[in-house]
CSV table of C-alpha atoms and ligand atoms in Angstrom, one decimal:
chain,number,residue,atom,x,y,z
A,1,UNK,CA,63.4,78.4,156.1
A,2,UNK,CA,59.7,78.9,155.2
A,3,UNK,CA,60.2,80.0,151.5
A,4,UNK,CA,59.2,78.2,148.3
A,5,UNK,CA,62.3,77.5,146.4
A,6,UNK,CA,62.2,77.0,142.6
A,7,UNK,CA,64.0,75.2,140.1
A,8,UNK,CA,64.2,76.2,136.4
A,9,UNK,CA,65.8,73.8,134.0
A,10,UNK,CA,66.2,75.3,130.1
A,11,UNK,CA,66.5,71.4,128.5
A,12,UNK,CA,67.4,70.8,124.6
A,13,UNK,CA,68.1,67.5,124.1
A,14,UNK,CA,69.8,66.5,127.4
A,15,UNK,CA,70.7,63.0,128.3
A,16,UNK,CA,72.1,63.2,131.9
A,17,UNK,CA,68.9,64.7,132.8
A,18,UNK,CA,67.4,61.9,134.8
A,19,UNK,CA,70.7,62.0,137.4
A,20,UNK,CA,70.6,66.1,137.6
A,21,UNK,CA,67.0,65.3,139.0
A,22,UNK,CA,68.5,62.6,141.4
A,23,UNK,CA,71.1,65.2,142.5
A,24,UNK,CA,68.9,68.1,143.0
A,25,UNK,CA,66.1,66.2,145.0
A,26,UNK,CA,69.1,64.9,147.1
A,27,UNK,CA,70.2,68.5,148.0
A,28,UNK,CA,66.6,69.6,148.5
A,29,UNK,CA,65.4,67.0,150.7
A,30,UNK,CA,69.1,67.4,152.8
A,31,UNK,CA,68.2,71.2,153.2
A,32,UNK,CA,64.6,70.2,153.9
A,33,UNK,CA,63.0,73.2,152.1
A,34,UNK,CA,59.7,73.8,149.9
A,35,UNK,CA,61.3,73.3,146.5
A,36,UNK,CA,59.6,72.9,142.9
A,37,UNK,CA,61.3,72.2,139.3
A,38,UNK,CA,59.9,73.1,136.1
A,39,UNK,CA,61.8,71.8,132.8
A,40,UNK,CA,61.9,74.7,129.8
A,41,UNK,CA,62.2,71.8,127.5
A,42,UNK,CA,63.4,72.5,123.3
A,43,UNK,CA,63.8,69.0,122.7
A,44,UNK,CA,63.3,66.4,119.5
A,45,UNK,CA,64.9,63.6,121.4
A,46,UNK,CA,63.4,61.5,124.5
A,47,UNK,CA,64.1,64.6,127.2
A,48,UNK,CA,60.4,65.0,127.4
A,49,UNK,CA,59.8,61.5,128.5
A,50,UNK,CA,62.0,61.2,130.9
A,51,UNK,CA,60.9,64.2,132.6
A,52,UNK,CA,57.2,63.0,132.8
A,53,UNK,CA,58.4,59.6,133.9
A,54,UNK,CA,60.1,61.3,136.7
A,55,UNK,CA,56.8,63.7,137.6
A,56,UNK,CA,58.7,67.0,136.3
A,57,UNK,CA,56.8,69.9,135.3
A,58,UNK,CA,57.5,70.5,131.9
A,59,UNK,CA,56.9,74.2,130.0
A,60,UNK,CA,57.3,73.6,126.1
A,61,UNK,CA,59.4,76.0,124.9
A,62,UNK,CA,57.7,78.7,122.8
A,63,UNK,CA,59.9,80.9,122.4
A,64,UNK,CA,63.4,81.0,120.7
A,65,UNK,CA,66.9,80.3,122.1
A,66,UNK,CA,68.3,80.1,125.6
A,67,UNK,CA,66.8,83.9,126.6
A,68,UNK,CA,63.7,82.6,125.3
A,69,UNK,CA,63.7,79.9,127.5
A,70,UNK,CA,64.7,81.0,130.9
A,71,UNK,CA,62.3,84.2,130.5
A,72,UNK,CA,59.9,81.7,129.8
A,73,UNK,CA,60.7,79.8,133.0
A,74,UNK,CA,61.1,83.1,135.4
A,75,UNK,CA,57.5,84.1,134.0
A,76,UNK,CA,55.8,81.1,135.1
A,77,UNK,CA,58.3,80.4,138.3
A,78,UNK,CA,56.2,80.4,141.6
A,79,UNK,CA,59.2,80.5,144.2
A,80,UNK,CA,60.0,83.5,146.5
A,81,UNK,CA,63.7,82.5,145.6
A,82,UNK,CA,64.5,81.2,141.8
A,83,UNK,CA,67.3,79.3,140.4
A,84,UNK,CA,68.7,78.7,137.3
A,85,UNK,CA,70.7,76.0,136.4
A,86,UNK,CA,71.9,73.5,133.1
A,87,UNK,CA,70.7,70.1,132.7
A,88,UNK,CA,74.1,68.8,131.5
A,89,UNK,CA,75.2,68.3,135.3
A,90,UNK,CA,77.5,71.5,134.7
A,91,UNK,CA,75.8,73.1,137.4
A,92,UNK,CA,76.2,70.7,140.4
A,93,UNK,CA,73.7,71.3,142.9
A,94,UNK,CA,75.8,70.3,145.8
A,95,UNK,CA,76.0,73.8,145.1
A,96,UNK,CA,72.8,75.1,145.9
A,97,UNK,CA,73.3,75.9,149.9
A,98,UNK,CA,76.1,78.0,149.1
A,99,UNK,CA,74.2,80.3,146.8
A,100,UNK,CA,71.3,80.8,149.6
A,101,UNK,CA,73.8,81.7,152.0
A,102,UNK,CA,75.2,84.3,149.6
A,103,UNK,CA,70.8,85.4,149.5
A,104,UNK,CA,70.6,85.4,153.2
A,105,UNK,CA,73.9,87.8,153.2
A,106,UNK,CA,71.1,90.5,151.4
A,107,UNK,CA,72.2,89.9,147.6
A,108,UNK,CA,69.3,89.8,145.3
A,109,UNK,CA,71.2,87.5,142.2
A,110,UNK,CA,73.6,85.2,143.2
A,111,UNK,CA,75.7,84.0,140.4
A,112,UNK,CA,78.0,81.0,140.3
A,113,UNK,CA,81.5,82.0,139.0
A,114,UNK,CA,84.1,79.9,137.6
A,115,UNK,CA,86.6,83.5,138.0
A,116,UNK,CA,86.7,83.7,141.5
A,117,UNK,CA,89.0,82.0,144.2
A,118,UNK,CA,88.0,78.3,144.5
A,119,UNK,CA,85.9,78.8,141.2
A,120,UNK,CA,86.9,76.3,138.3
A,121,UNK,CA,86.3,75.1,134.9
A,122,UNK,CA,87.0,71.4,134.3
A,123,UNK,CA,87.7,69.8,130.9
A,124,UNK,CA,87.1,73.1,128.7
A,125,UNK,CA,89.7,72.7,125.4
A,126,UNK,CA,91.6,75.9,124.5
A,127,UNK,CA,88.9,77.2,121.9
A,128,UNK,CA,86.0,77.3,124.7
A,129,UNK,CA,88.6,79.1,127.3
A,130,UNK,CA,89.0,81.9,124.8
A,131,UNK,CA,85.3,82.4,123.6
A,132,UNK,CA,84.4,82.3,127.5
A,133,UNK,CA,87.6,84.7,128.2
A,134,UNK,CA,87.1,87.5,125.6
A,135,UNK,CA,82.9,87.4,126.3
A,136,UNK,CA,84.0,88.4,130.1
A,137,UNK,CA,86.5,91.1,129.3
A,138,UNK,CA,84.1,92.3,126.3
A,139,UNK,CA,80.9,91.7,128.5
A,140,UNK,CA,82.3,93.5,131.7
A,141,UNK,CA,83.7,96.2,129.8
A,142,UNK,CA,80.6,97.0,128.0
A,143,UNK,CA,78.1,96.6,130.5
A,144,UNK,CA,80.1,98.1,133.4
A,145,UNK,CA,79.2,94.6,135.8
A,146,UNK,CA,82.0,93.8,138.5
A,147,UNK,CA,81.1,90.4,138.7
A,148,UNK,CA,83.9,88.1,137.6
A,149,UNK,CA,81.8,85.7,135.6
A,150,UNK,CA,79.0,87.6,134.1
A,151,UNK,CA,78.1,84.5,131.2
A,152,UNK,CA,77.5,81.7,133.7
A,153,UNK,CA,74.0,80.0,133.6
A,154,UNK,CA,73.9,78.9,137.3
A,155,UNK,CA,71.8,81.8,139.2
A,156,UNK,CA,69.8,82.3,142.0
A,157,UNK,CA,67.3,85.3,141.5
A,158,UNK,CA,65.1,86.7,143.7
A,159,UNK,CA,61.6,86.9,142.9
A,160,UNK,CA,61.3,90.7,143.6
A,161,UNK,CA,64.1,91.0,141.4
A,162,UNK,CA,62.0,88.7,138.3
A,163,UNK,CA,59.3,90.9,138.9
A,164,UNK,CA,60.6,93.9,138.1
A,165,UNK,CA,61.9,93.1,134.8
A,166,UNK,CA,60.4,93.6,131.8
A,167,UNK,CA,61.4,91.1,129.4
A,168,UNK,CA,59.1,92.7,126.6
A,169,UNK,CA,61.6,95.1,126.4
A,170,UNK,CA,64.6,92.5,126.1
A,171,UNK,CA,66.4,92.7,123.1
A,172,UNK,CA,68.5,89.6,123.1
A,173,UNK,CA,67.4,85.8,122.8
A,174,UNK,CA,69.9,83.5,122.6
A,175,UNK,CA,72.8,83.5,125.3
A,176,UNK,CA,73.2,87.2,125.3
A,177,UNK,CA,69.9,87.3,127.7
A,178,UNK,CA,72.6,86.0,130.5
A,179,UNK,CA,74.1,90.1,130.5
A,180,UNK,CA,71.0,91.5,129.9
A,181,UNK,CA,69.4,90.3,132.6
A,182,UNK,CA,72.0,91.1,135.1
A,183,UNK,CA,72.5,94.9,133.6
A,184,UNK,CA,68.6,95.8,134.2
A,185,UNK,CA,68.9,93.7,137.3
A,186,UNK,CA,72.0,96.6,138.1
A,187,UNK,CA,70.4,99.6,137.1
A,188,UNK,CA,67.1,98.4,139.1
A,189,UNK,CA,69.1,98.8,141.7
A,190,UNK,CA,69.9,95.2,143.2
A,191,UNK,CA,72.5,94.1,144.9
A,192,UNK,CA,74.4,91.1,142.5
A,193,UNK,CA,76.9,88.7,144.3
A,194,UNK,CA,78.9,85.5,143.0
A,195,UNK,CA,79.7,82.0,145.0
A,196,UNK,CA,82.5,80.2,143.3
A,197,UNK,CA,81.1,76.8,141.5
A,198,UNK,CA,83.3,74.5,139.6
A,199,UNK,CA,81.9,74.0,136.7
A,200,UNK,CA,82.4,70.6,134.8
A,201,UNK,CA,82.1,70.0,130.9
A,202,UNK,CA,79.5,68.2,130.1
A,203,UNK,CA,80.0,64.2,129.5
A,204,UNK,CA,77.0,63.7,126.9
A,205,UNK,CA,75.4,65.9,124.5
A,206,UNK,CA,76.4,68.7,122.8
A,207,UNK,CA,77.3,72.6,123.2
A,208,UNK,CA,74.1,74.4,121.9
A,209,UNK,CA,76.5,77.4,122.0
A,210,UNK,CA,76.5,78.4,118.5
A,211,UNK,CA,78.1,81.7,116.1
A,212,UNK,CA,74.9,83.6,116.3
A,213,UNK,CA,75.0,83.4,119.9
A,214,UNK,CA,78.6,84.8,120.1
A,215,UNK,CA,77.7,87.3,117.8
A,216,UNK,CA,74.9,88.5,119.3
A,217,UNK,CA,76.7,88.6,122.9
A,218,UNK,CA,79.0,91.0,120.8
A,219,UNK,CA,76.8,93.0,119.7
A,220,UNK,CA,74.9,93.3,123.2
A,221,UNK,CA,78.5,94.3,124.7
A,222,UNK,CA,79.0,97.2,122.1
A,223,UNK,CA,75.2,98.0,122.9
A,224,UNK,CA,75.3,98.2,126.7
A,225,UNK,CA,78.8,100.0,126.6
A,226,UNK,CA,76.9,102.8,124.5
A,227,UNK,CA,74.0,103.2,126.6
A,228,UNK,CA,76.5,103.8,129.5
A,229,UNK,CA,78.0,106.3,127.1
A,230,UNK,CA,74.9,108.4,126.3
A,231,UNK,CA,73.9,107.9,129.9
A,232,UNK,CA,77.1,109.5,130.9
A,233,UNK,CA,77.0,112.3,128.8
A,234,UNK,CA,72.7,113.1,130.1
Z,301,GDP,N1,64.9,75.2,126.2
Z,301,GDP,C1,66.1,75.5,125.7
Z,301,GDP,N2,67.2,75.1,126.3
Z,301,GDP,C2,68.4,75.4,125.8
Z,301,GDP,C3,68.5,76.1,124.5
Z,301,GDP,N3,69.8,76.3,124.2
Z,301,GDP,C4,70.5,75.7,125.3
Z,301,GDP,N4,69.6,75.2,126.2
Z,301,GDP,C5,70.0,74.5,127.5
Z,301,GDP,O1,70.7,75.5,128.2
Z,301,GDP,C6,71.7,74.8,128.9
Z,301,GDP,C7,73.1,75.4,128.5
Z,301,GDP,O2,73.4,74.9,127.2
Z,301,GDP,P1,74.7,74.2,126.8
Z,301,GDP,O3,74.6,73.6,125.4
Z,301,GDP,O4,75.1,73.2,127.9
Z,301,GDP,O5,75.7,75.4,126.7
Z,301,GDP,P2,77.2,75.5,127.2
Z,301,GDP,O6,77.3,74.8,128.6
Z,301,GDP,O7,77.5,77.0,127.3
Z,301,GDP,O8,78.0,74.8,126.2
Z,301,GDP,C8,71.5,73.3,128.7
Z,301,GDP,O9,70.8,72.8,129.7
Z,301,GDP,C9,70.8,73.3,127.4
Z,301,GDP,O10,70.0,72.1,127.2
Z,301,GDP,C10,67.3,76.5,123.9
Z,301,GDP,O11,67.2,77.1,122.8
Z,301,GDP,N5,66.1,76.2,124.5
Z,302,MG,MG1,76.7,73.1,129.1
């Protein structure tokens, strides 16, 4: 396959960076492709270093929040295919092959679900289960997606897809951006497909998932659901 594959990594503080790296060069070099990484990097901690110790593009993060960073990352993304993925080894990138099959079928996003057959969620307590439960129903309902996991991280986008978005005129920042994106992607009229993942909690670091975040994923729900509405009515 002669196509430039590339990697974006939204990184806050991450220490199990250094072995995602490991990982994802071993599935690259196995697929023998043209592949770069670049790191969206909000860290105070060593994340930085390591990533120039390893030779990893970094972008410092500008911007605010998660949205922030992966529009950030999309912007200045060079591949004709793009992926998304966690730094917290969540997003295994044994993976990867599986959502590039999914491309080559003719979608134009490929998300990784944890709600499909085969799809999993390892070592989430009951708390996390129901925050990523309700955002689905709530999400799905309001944006009218009929993907079964429209908050996962892990994507592969296409670049026609990237270019034809205009995240000036996103509204959300934080992990809202994650329906947003796919919406527009929708009503621009791509195709959007999942590949089941199973997704493991991280072993270090923290959840940067926070109220706000939740809240504004609410309130990006209500929002999509009535632009459907008035839509609907026009
Ligand atoms: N650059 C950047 N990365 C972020 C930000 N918030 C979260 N991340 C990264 O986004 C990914 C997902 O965040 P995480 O805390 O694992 O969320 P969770 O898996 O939903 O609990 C991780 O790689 C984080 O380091 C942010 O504000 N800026
Ligand atoms: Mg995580």
């Amino acid at each position: 396959m002669n196509l430039l594959i590339s990697i974006i990594i939204p990184t806050k503080n991450e220490p199990a960076i250094e072995t995602l790296i490991s990982k994802i060069t071993e599935v690259m070099k196995r697929l023998n492709v043209n592949y770069d990484i670049l790191a969206v990097d909000k860290s105070d901690d060593d994340t930085q270093d390591k990533l120039r110790s390893l030779g990893i593009g970094i972008l410092v993060q500008k911007s605010k929040g998660l949205g922030g960073a992966i529009v950030e990352g999309l912007n200045a993304s060079k591949g004709d295919l793009v992926f998304v993925m966690d730094a917290d080894l969540s997003h295994d990138p044994k993976f990867i092959p599986l959502f590039i099959e999914k491309y080559k079928e003719g979608f134009d996003v490929v998300v990784g679900s944890r709600r499909i057959e085969g799809g999993e969620v390892i070592g989430w307590g009951i708390y996390r289960k129901m925050v990523s439960g309700i955002a689905n129903f709530i999400g799905r309902l309001g944006s009218g997606l009929k993907i079964s996991d429209i908050t996962s991280g892990y994507r592969l986008y296409r670049k026609t897809v990237i270019k034809s978005l205009d995240f000036q005129d996103f509204k959300t920042s934080g992990y809202a951006f994650q329906i947003e994106v796919l919406s527009k992607a929708l009503n621009n009229g791509f195709r959007i497909g999942e590949v089941p993942i199973v997704f493991n909690d991280r072993a270090e670091g923290k959840s940067k998932l926070s109220k706000k975040d939740i809240f504004e994923f609410l309130l990006t729900s209500v929002r999509l659901g009535f632009r459907r509405f008035l839509r609907s009515l026009s």
